[in-house]
Amino acid sequence: MTAERRGSERLVDLLSGQEEKLVGQWIEGVSHTLRGRLSAGELGHELRELYAALVAALRSGEDWRAEAFSEVRALLTELSRNRARQGFTPTETATAVFALKDLLAPSSETAQEDITAYLRLNRLVDALGLFTVETYAKTREEIIGSQAEQLLELSTPVVKLWDGVVAVPLVGTLDSARTQVVMEKLLQTLVDTGSDQAIIDITGVPAVDTEVAQHLLKTVVAARLMGAECTISGIRPQIAQTIVALGIQFGDIVTKATLADALKHALRRLGTENPAVAARSAR
Amino acid sequence: MNGQSVTAEEEFSTLPITTNDDVVRARQLVRALAQQAKLSLVDQTKLITAASELARNTLVHGGGGVMRSGLVERGGRRGVTARFEDSGPGIPDLDLALTDGWTSGNGMGLGLSGARRLTDDFTLASKPGAGTTVSITKWVR
Amino acid sequence: MTERIPVLKIGDVLLVSIQTDLEDQSVMNLQEDLAARIVETGAHGVVIDITALEIVDSFVGRMLATTAAISRMLDAETVLVGMRPAVAITLVELGLSLGGVRTALSLEKGLALLAGADPVRADRA
């Protein structure tokens, strides 16, 4: 039997020999760092499962990337995802894994063989700890990404102003990505509500650049291709100056000073100037 | 990762483009890839449209050829690549060919320039007499 | 064997509903069939419904524009209905404006447009 193999077996023996006591110590150590923000039952269940999986995996080797460790990796992934969602810090998350080392911490009386086993565990735990932190970071990124998306959704409400008229009041700085989202959402709303008049109100937009102006233009042209008319309202003097200075042709696109004017125009387009009549004639 | 495999360039599936039906097949193949890569609906539509333009170019101007396509990944971002190769007469002036409205046939001359606008990555290689290769990629936003 | 798309007659309006991804020859056939049917029936309007189309490339786009022009010469007004938002955005990016083709959101609105129920649209044509 090789020394390699013997070291492995010794590690398994040490961990499984006094399993109850070691798991207890581990849970104790970790719960201390979490200062009671996770229920004892929950934490105990989590770590017990992980410990069992780790010992089982160690019987077939110490390569944490191996197939035998898939259960361990899955449990660690779940652990770090949960911690990230619950707002624990990366340190608190990783400490749960690193605390495993303390269980076999050698003293001056520890046998040479057991020190070797401890060092092997050390190496493995380091790798698993890094894996945990990486998963944690990835989860946080996902959370941030989906929040950014939600924010984008929130910031671009498409509202129905009248039967056959929808409007999107834009507030804040428009960048290319946001303008694109607005464009897609507005066009989809035209279909969903069967509206053939759309108003893009940019009263709350402090400035536009060439790209954004082009996106607005494209939205109007796309709406026309679908059979709807688009009016742009609330263009500030500075924006008008910018658009002209940039040499962007707004061509035959209808622009109005205020949202009210645009609505009046849209209703006239719908076939009447009297809102009551428009309401009655609409389904 | 998430279970989907990314095709290595050498393993791209190859579709011959020799008839009008093959242009339809090219669109369907690219659509399947775009859905697999989870491109947004608008991005899917843009990519399929670009592929349609280039497949027709391959057929009409290149005298037929092949489309090689597959999923790709770069810097953690997933995408779909389609490459169109023919051994036709080639394009003498690439800059001119990419101008809106330029056409060697009776089309509207929006094929190449349009495909470039509709995709994220666009490369065009051609020599007179030695055929044309156009490659397009759309990345998941 | 290329498929032929049915051209339906409702009153003095011809209705074409494109349901599948078409290969180029079928697109050309449709243009011919439609022109022949306009003359044959004396129709004054044509509605082309593309609700089901996921893709309109420059070839199909050009066909739609020329079909509208041909119909007009044969004294029939064409309305294109049901274009999907993603298709519209793509066409704009492609640089295709379908110059002069009238459009409506739905089949119903398209028919109303042809019937002159929408005075504003009618005088815009």
XYZ file of C-alpha atoms in Angstrom:
549
model
C 0.000 0.000 0.000
C 1.368 3.416 -0.972
C 1.910 6.205 1.515
C -0.514 8.273 -0.526
C -3.283 5.745 -0.028
C -2.486 5.309 3.684
C -2.718 9.067 4.292
C -6.097 9.122 2.647
C -7.370 6.282 4.757
C -6.080 7.798 7.939
C -7.957 11.031 7.128
C -11.202 9.122 6.568
C -10.614 7.188 9.804
C -10.044 10.370 11.779
C -13.138 12.081 10.375
C -15.496 9.135 10.620
C -14.093 7.724 13.889
C -15.618 10.396 16.088
C -18.114 11.815 13.628
C -20.715 12.918 16.192
C -18.202 14.806 18.291
C -16.483 16.498 15.318
C -19.711 17.555 13.611
C -20.876 18.964 16.912
C -17.683 20.997 17.233
C -17.993 22.181 13.671
C -21.598 23.355 14.089
C -20.644 25.010 17.351
C -17.735 26.862 15.735
C -19.710 28.019 12.722
C -22.810 29.109 14.632
C -20.517 31.290 16.722
C -19.404 33.249 13.621
C -22.982 33.621 12.371
C -24.101 35.043 15.724
C -27.451 33.319 15.660
C -28.630 34.747 12.370
C -29.253 31.223 11.119
C -31.351 28.845 13.217
C -29.377 26.104 14.975
C -31.556 23.432 13.423
C -31.048 24.722 9.905
C -27.302 25.098 10.289
C -26.990 21.675 11.958
C -28.900 19.995 9.154
C -26.813 21.773 6.505
C -23.431 20.915 8.033
C -24.336 17.331 8.991
C -25.313 16.622 5.407
C -22.152 18.235 4.119
C -19.949 16.347 6.571
C -21.443 12.997 5.606
C -21.015 13.750 1.920
C -17.413 14.844 2.479
C -16.445 11.682 4.353
C -18.144 9.537 1.705
C -16.314 11.379 -1.090
C -12.949 11.128 0.688
C -13.158 7.339 0.575
C -12.532 7.501 -3.151
C -9.896 10.233 -3.233
C -9.067 13.836 -2.489
C -9.578 15.491 -5.867
C -12.441 17.871 -5.189
C -13.161 18.174 -8.922
C -13.734 14.412 -9.218
C -17.110 12.793 -9.804
C -17.081 11.441 -6.226
C -17.242 14.993 -4.911
C -20.266 16.062 -6.966
C -22.546 15.739 -3.935
C -20.144 17.872 -1.865
C -19.988 20.518 -4.579
C -23.776 20.555 -4.926
C -24.231 21.025 -1.180
C -21.594 23.769 -1.063
C -23.225 25.519 -4.014
C -26.556 25.449 -2.236
C -24.984 26.682 0.974
C -23.220 29.639 -0.620
C -26.241 30.550 -2.752
C -28.432 30.616 0.341
C -25.896 32.675 2.271
C -25.549 35.164 -0.589
C -29.335 35.568 -0.823
C -29.713 35.925 2.946
C -27.142 38.701 3.001
C -24.277 36.984 4.828
C -20.814 38.323 4.053
C -18.303 36.357 1.969
C -16.198 35.886 5.135
C -19.096 34.429 7.095
C -19.856 32.102 4.202
C -16.308 30.877 3.695
C -15.627 30.514 7.426
C -18.202 27.732 7.571
C -15.967 25.685 5.302
C -12.604 26.767 6.716
C -13.754 25.901 10.238
C -13.477 22.256 9.202
C -9.706 22.537 9.609
C -9.964 23.265 13.316
C -11.514 19.854 13.930
C -8.232 18.065 13.288
C -5.902 20.837 14.426
C -2.735 19.072 15.621
C -1.106 19.633 18.986
C 2.456 18.857 20.096
C 1.437 15.276 20.914
C -0.158 14.580 17.544
C 1.327 11.630 15.729
C 3.246 12.289 12.516
C 0.684 10.276 10.569
C -2.170 12.418 11.861
C -0.320 15.638 11.008
C 0.017 14.407 7.462
C -3.700 13.667 7.379
C -4.397 17.140 8.757
C -2.285 18.756 6.035
C -4.162 16.832 3.391
C -7.470 17.978 4.818
C -6.088 21.509 4.871
C -5.374 21.473 1.171
C -8.781 20.088 0.336
C -10.622 22.547 2.557
C -8.736 25.459 0.996
C -9.920 24.387 -2.441
C -13.491 23.869 -1.260
C -13.409 27.238 0.512
C -12.386 29.013 -2.666
C -15.096 27.152 -4.559
C -17.628 28.387 -2.016
C -16.494 31.994 -2.291
C -16.593 31.820 -6.065
C -20.135 30.459 -6.046
C -21.054 33.162 -3.560
C -19.674 35.862 -5.870
C -21.456 34.385 -8.864
C -24.747 34.376 -7.013
C -24.291 37.997 -6.002
C -23.623 38.907 -9.614
C -26.814 37.159 -10.661
C -28.742 39.047 -8.003
C -27.278 42.367 -9.149
C -28.006 41.502 -12.775
C -31.624 40.685 -12.128
C -32.038 43.788 -9.993
C -30.655 45.932 -12.813
C -33.156 44.298 -15.125
C -36.004 44.922 -12.720
C -34.922 48.531 -12.400
C -34.951 48.837 -16.176
C -38.470 47.403 -16.220
C -39.563 49.749 -13.466
C -38.138 52.787 -15.157
C -40.000 52.221 -18.395
C -43.709 52.005 -17.717
C -45.921 51.938 -20.775
C -49.324 53.340 -19.837
C -52.614 53.335 -21.650
C -53.886 56.926 -21.842
C -57.029 56.303 -23.789
C -58.640 53.559 -25.789
C -56.221 53.313 -28.685
C -53.541 55.582 -27.184
C -50.544 54.364 -25.177
C -47.745 56.509 -23.797
C -44.332 55.978 -22.305
C -43.154 58.822 -20.047
C -39.366 58.649 -19.902
C -37.556 60.015 -16.860
C -33.819 60.272 -16.330
C -30.850 59.668 -18.526
C -31.466 57.527 -21.560
C -28.737 55.184 -22.631
C -28.767 52.938 -25.611
C -29.751 49.778 -23.690
C -32.636 51.439 -21.882
C -33.934 53.098 -25.042
C -33.943 49.715 -26.731
C -35.957 48.176 -23.888
C -38.442 51.043 -24.098
C -38.723 50.589 -27.830
C -39.479 46.883 -27.596
C -41.912 47.302 -24.730
C -43.796 50.127 -26.409
C -44.200 48.219 -29.669
C -45.366 45.088 -27.843
C -47.928 47.156 -25.918
C -49.301 48.496 -29.207
C -50.023 44.911 -30.262
C -51.313 43.778 -26.865
C -53.730 46.675 -26.464
C -54.569 47.109 -30.139
C -53.614 50.781 -29.906
C -52.587 52.611 -33.034
C -51.440 55.827 -31.396
C -48.267 55.965 -29.312
C -46.725 58.866 -27.437
C -43.129 58.991 -26.241
C -42.833 61.740 -23.655
C -39.291 62.859 -22.916
C -40.068 65.797 -20.597
C -38.022 64.125 -17.847
C -35.008 63.433 -20.012
C -32.180 65.919 -19.443
C -30.157 65.127 -22.574
C -29.941 62.825 -25.541
C -26.981 61.747 -27.634
C -26.880 60.672 -31.261
C -27.440 57.018 -30.488
C -30.465 57.633 -28.298
C -31.970 60.044 -30.825
C -31.479 57.391 -33.512
C -33.203 54.779 -31.326
C -36.179 57.079 -30.835
C -36.356 57.609 -34.587
C -36.184 53.881 -35.250
C -39.002 53.288 -32.757
C -41.208 55.684 -34.662
C -40.385 54.033 -37.991
C -40.918 50.527 -36.553
C -44.288 51.597 -35.120
C -45.287 52.821 -38.563
C -44.318 49.497 -40.122
C -46.690 47.849 -37.660
C -49.489 50.261 -38.506
C -49.264 52.678 -35.594
C -48.415 56.367 -35.303
C -45.916 57.711 -32.839
C -45.728 61.244 -31.432
C -42.788 62.544 -29.435
C -43.607 65.127 -26.782
C -41.799 67.206 -24.199
C -38.630 67.931 -26.123
C -36.616 70.447 -24.086
C -34.977 73.385 -25.839
C -31.481 71.979 -25.191
C -32.453 68.624 -26.676
C -33.948 70.288 -29.747
C -30.677 72.195 -30.144
C -28.665 68.996 -29.765
C -30.743 67.104 -32.294
C -30.437 69.862 -34.864
C -26.720 70.316 -34.150
C -26.130 66.595 -34.554
C -27.778 66.806 -37.936
C -30.372 64.165 -37.118
C -33.371 64.385 -39.396
C -36.639 63.985 -37.539
C -38.338 64.260 -40.930
C -42.090 63.922 -40.819
C -42.220 62.699 -37.232
C -44.797 64.598 -35.236
C -43.403 66.383 -32.191
C -45.467 68.224 -29.576
C -44.471 70.546 -26.740
C -46.389 68.742 -24.000
C -47.921 65.356 -23.306
C -51.358 67.050 -23.283
C -50.818 68.408 -26.786
C -49.654 65.006 -27.950
C -52.748 63.328 -26.494
C -54.982 65.884 -28.169
C -53.219 65.195 -31.441
C -53.513 61.423 -31.006
C -57.225 61.649 -30.259
C -57.745 63.800 -33.339
C -55.939 61.136 -35.326
C -58.250 58.511 -33.872
C -61.062 60.300 -35.613
C -62.485 62.813 -33.214
C -61.470 65.737 -31.070
C -64.034 64.989 -28.432
C -62.773 62.436 -25.895
C -66.344 61.426 -25.025
C -67.030 60.516 -28.617
C -63.754 58.670 -28.898
C -64.614 56.716 -25.771
C -68.019 55.819 -27.097
C -66.799 54.817 -30.524
C -64.089 52.623 -29.067
C -64.981 49.076 -28.121
C -21.925 24.993 -16.023
C -25.588 24.908 -16.976
C -25.577 21.728 -18.921
C -25.462 23.129 -22.436
C -22.400 22.369 -24.454
C -20.619 24.875 -26.601
C -19.606 23.643 -29.990
C -15.970 23.861 -30.882
C -15.423 25.587 -34.236
C -14.349 22.333 -35.887
C -17.569 20.676 -34.769
C -19.915 23.262 -36.267
C -22.705 21.581 -38.165
C -22.488 22.027 -41.914
C -25.481 22.761 -44.131
C -25.076 22.802 -47.908
C -26.793 25.745 -49.581
C -27.677 24.854 -53.139
C -31.421 25.480 -53.443
C -34.071 27.935 -52.254
C -35.213 25.321 -49.744
C -31.746 25.336 -48.208
C -32.159 29.044 -47.444
C -35.272 28.146 -45.426
C -33.332 25.330 -43.733
C -30.516 27.736 -42.852
C -33.064 30.033 -41.179
C -34.558 27.129 -39.209
C -31.157 25.894 -38.098
C -30.086 29.345 -36.910
C -33.431 29.837 -35.168
C -32.944 26.586 -33.227
C -29.452 27.688 -32.182
C -30.641 31.163 -31.218
C -33.342 29.664 -29.013
C -30.875 27.247 -27.475
C -28.521 30.130 -26.676
C -31.492 32.015 -25.152
C -31.080 35.139 -27.257
C -33.850 37.689 -26.687
C -36.723 37.542 -29.165
C -35.569 40.666 -30.980
C -31.980 39.412 -31.137
C -33.174 36.043 -32.432
C -35.129 37.783 -35.161
C -32.162 39.962 -36.100
C -29.792 37.004 -36.282
C -32.144 34.809 -38.323
C -32.821 37.680 -40.714
C -29.087 38.295 -41.171
C -28.529 34.573 -41.781
C -31.315 34.579 -44.343
C -29.706 37.469 -46.239
C -26.308 35.778 -46.259
C -27.670 32.352 -47.191
C -29.392 33.898 -50.181
C -26.181 35.735 -51.118
C -24.320 32.429 -50.967
C -26.880 30.861 -53.276
C -27.414 33.718 -55.715
C -23.991 35.405 -55.902
C -21.718 32.573 -54.773
C -23.377 29.911 -56.886
C -24.056 27.833 -53.778
C -21.897 26.922 -50.808
C -22.208 25.896 -47.177
C -23.254 27.337 -43.853
C -21.336 26.270 -40.757
C -23.044 27.170 -37.510
C -22.956 26.497 -33.808
C -22.950 27.869 -30.284
C -19.888 29.796 -29.153
C -18.665 31.269 -25.895
C -16.297 34.119 -25.161
C -15.492 35.684 -21.822
C -18.417 33.903 -20.219
C -20.856 35.168 -22.827
C -22.806 32.764 -24.990
C -23.479 33.416 -28.631
C -24.392 31.936 -31.974
C -22.068 31.985 -34.971
C -22.957 31.260 -38.583
C -20.340 31.229 -41.328
C -21.223 31.255 -45.002
C -18.673 29.975 -47.492
C -18.850 29.834 -51.252
C -16.325 29.426 -54.041
C -18.048 31.821 -56.379
C -16.636 34.823 -58.255
C -15.807 36.721 -55.032
C -16.217 40.404 -54.356
C -13.778 42.830 -56.010
C -14.299 45.811 -53.692
C -15.245 44.907 -50.111
C -15.827 48.482 -48.931
C -18.133 49.134 -51.851
C -19.972 45.854 -51.231
C -20.721 46.948 -47.681
C -22.324 50.189 -48.820
C -26.099 50.351 -48.570
C -27.706 49.977 -51.946
C -24.703 48.500 -53.728
C -25.725 45.374 -55.577
C -24.202 43.047 -58.099
C -27.519 41.455 -58.887
C -31.077 42.691 -58.861
C -31.537 42.834 -55.093
C -31.773 45.941 -52.974
C -28.174 45.791 -51.881
C -29.067 45.486 -48.211
C -27.832 41.930 -47.728
C -24.252 42.447 -46.590
C -24.603 45.869 -45.011
C -27.868 44.850 -43.366
C -26.424 41.627 -41.973
C -23.571 43.660 -40.500
C -25.971 46.041 -38.757
C -28.099 43.192 -37.416
C -25.266 41.267 -35.760
C -22.587 41.962 -33.140
C -19.583 40.490 -34.957
C -19.253 40.518 -38.709
C -16.261 39.482 -40.791
C -16.053 39.394 -44.553
C -13.232 37.811 -46.537
C -13.223 37.578 -50.284
C -10.895 37.532 -53.250
C -11.984 37.876 -56.869
C -12.154 34.357 -58.273
C -11.532 32.689 -54.932
C -14.921 32.786 -53.259
C -16.361 34.601 -50.266
C -16.606 33.813 -46.561
C -18.880 35.833 -44.304
C -19.089 35.128 -40.601
C -21.669 36.572 -38.192
C -22.100 36.226 -34.431
C -24.791 37.456 -32.066
C -24.037 37.462 -28.321
C -26.490 37.105 -25.504
C -26.946 40.527 -23.909
C -42.733 21.474 -55.935
C -43.300 24.864 -54.371
C -46.372 25.523 -52.295
C -48.927 28.107 -53.315
C -50.461 30.414 -50.767
C -54.250 30.683 -50.984
C -55.732 34.044 -51.956
C -59.223 34.448 -50.452
C -61.883 36.848 -51.648
C -64.095 38.646 -49.121
C -66.427 41.160 -50.765
C -64.198 43.270 -52.991
C -61.129 42.606 -50.864
C -58.556 39.867 -51.402
C -57.053 38.328 -48.285
C -53.686 36.625 -48.158
C -52.544 35.109 -44.901
C -48.944 33.964 -44.895
C -48.669 31.139 -42.385
C -45.235 29.625 -42.881
C -41.651 30.475 -43.524
C -41.607 30.825 -47.310
C -38.906 29.889 -49.750
C -38.178 32.507 -52.356
C -39.980 30.859 -55.271
C -43.239 30.647 -53.277
C -42.896 34.359 -52.552
C -42.564 35.095 -56.273
C -45.534 32.845 -57.046
C -47.658 34.709 -54.538
C -46.927 37.995 -56.265
C -48.014 36.566 -59.624
C -51.095 34.837 -58.242
C -52.203 37.962 -56.468
C -51.865 40.176 -59.547
C -53.830 37.652 -61.594
C -56.558 37.402 -58.944
C -56.934 41.191 -58.716
C -57.615 41.410 -62.446
C -59.849 38.345 -62.380
C -62.010 39.525 -59.468
C -61.838 43.270 -59.928
C -60.955 43.581 -56.237
C -60.297 47.067 -54.890
C -58.329 46.084 -51.869
C -55.714 43.576 -50.742
C -54.904 42.648 -47.147
C -51.705 40.723 -46.519
C -51.639 39.236 -43.028
C -48.135 38.471 -41.736
C -49.043 37.856 -38.084
C -47.519 34.384 -38.285
C -44.263 35.505 -39.928
C -41.294 35.413 -37.582
C -38.922 36.744 -40.195
C -39.172 39.306 -42.961
C -35.872 39.666 -44.772
C -35.043 42.054 -47.595
C -36.320 39.640 -50.241
C -39.756 39.248 -48.657
C -39.781 42.945 -47.758
C -39.088 43.889 -51.362
C -41.808 41.509 -52.543
C -44.304 43.151 -50.185
C -43.382 46.614 -51.451
C -43.566 45.664 -55.145
C -46.816 43.747 -54.594
C -48.325 46.915 -53.154
C -47.068 48.936 -56.137
C -48.382 46.394 -58.657
C -51.769 46.226 -56.929
C -52.018 50.002 -56.963
C -51.502 49.994 -60.722
C -54.309 47.486 -60.956
C -56.511 49.818 -58.885
C -56.363 47.855 -55.646
C -55.065 49.304 -52.368
C -52.796 47.043 -50.285
C -52.650 46.983 -46.494
C -50.051 44.955 -44.651
C -51.294 43.794 -41.245
C -49.979 42.054 -38.153
C -46.261 42.752 -38.340
C -44.605 41.615 -35.116
C -42.595 44.165 -33.090
C -39.384 42.136 -33.419
C -39.856 41.968 -37.185
C -40.492 45.725 -37.379
C -37.385 46.521 -35.325
C -35.309 44.201 -37.500
C -36.594 45.715 -40.744
C -35.730 49.211 -39.525
C -32.230 48.045 -38.584
C -31.914 46.326 -41.939
C -32.676 49.664 -43.577
C -35.901 48.621 -45.253
C -38.761 51.122 -45.060
C -41.341 49.340 -47.301
C -41.883 52.818 -48.780
C -45.516 53.558 -49.396
C -47.021 50.305 -48.113
C -49.948 51.032 -45.799
C -49.975 49.113 -42.566
C -52.396 48.243 -39.763
C -52.029 46.472 -36.432
C -54.596 43.767 -37.081
C -56.666 42.178 -39.809
C -59.751 43.924 -38.450
C -58.102 47.346 -38.548
C -56.729 46.606 -42.009
C -60.166 45.814 -43.382
C -61.569 48.923 -41.700
C -58.819 50.968 -43.283
C -59.746 49.694 -46.738
C -63.429 50.287 -46.081
C -62.574 53.918 -45.436
C -63.786 53.735 -41.833
C -60.675 55.609 -40.844
C -60.820 58.975 -42.606
C -57.471 60.164 -41.298
C -55.604 57.137 -42.612
C -57.432 57.201 -45.910
C -56.380 60.723 -46.826
C -52.814 59.991 -45.802
C -52.377 57.389 -48.525
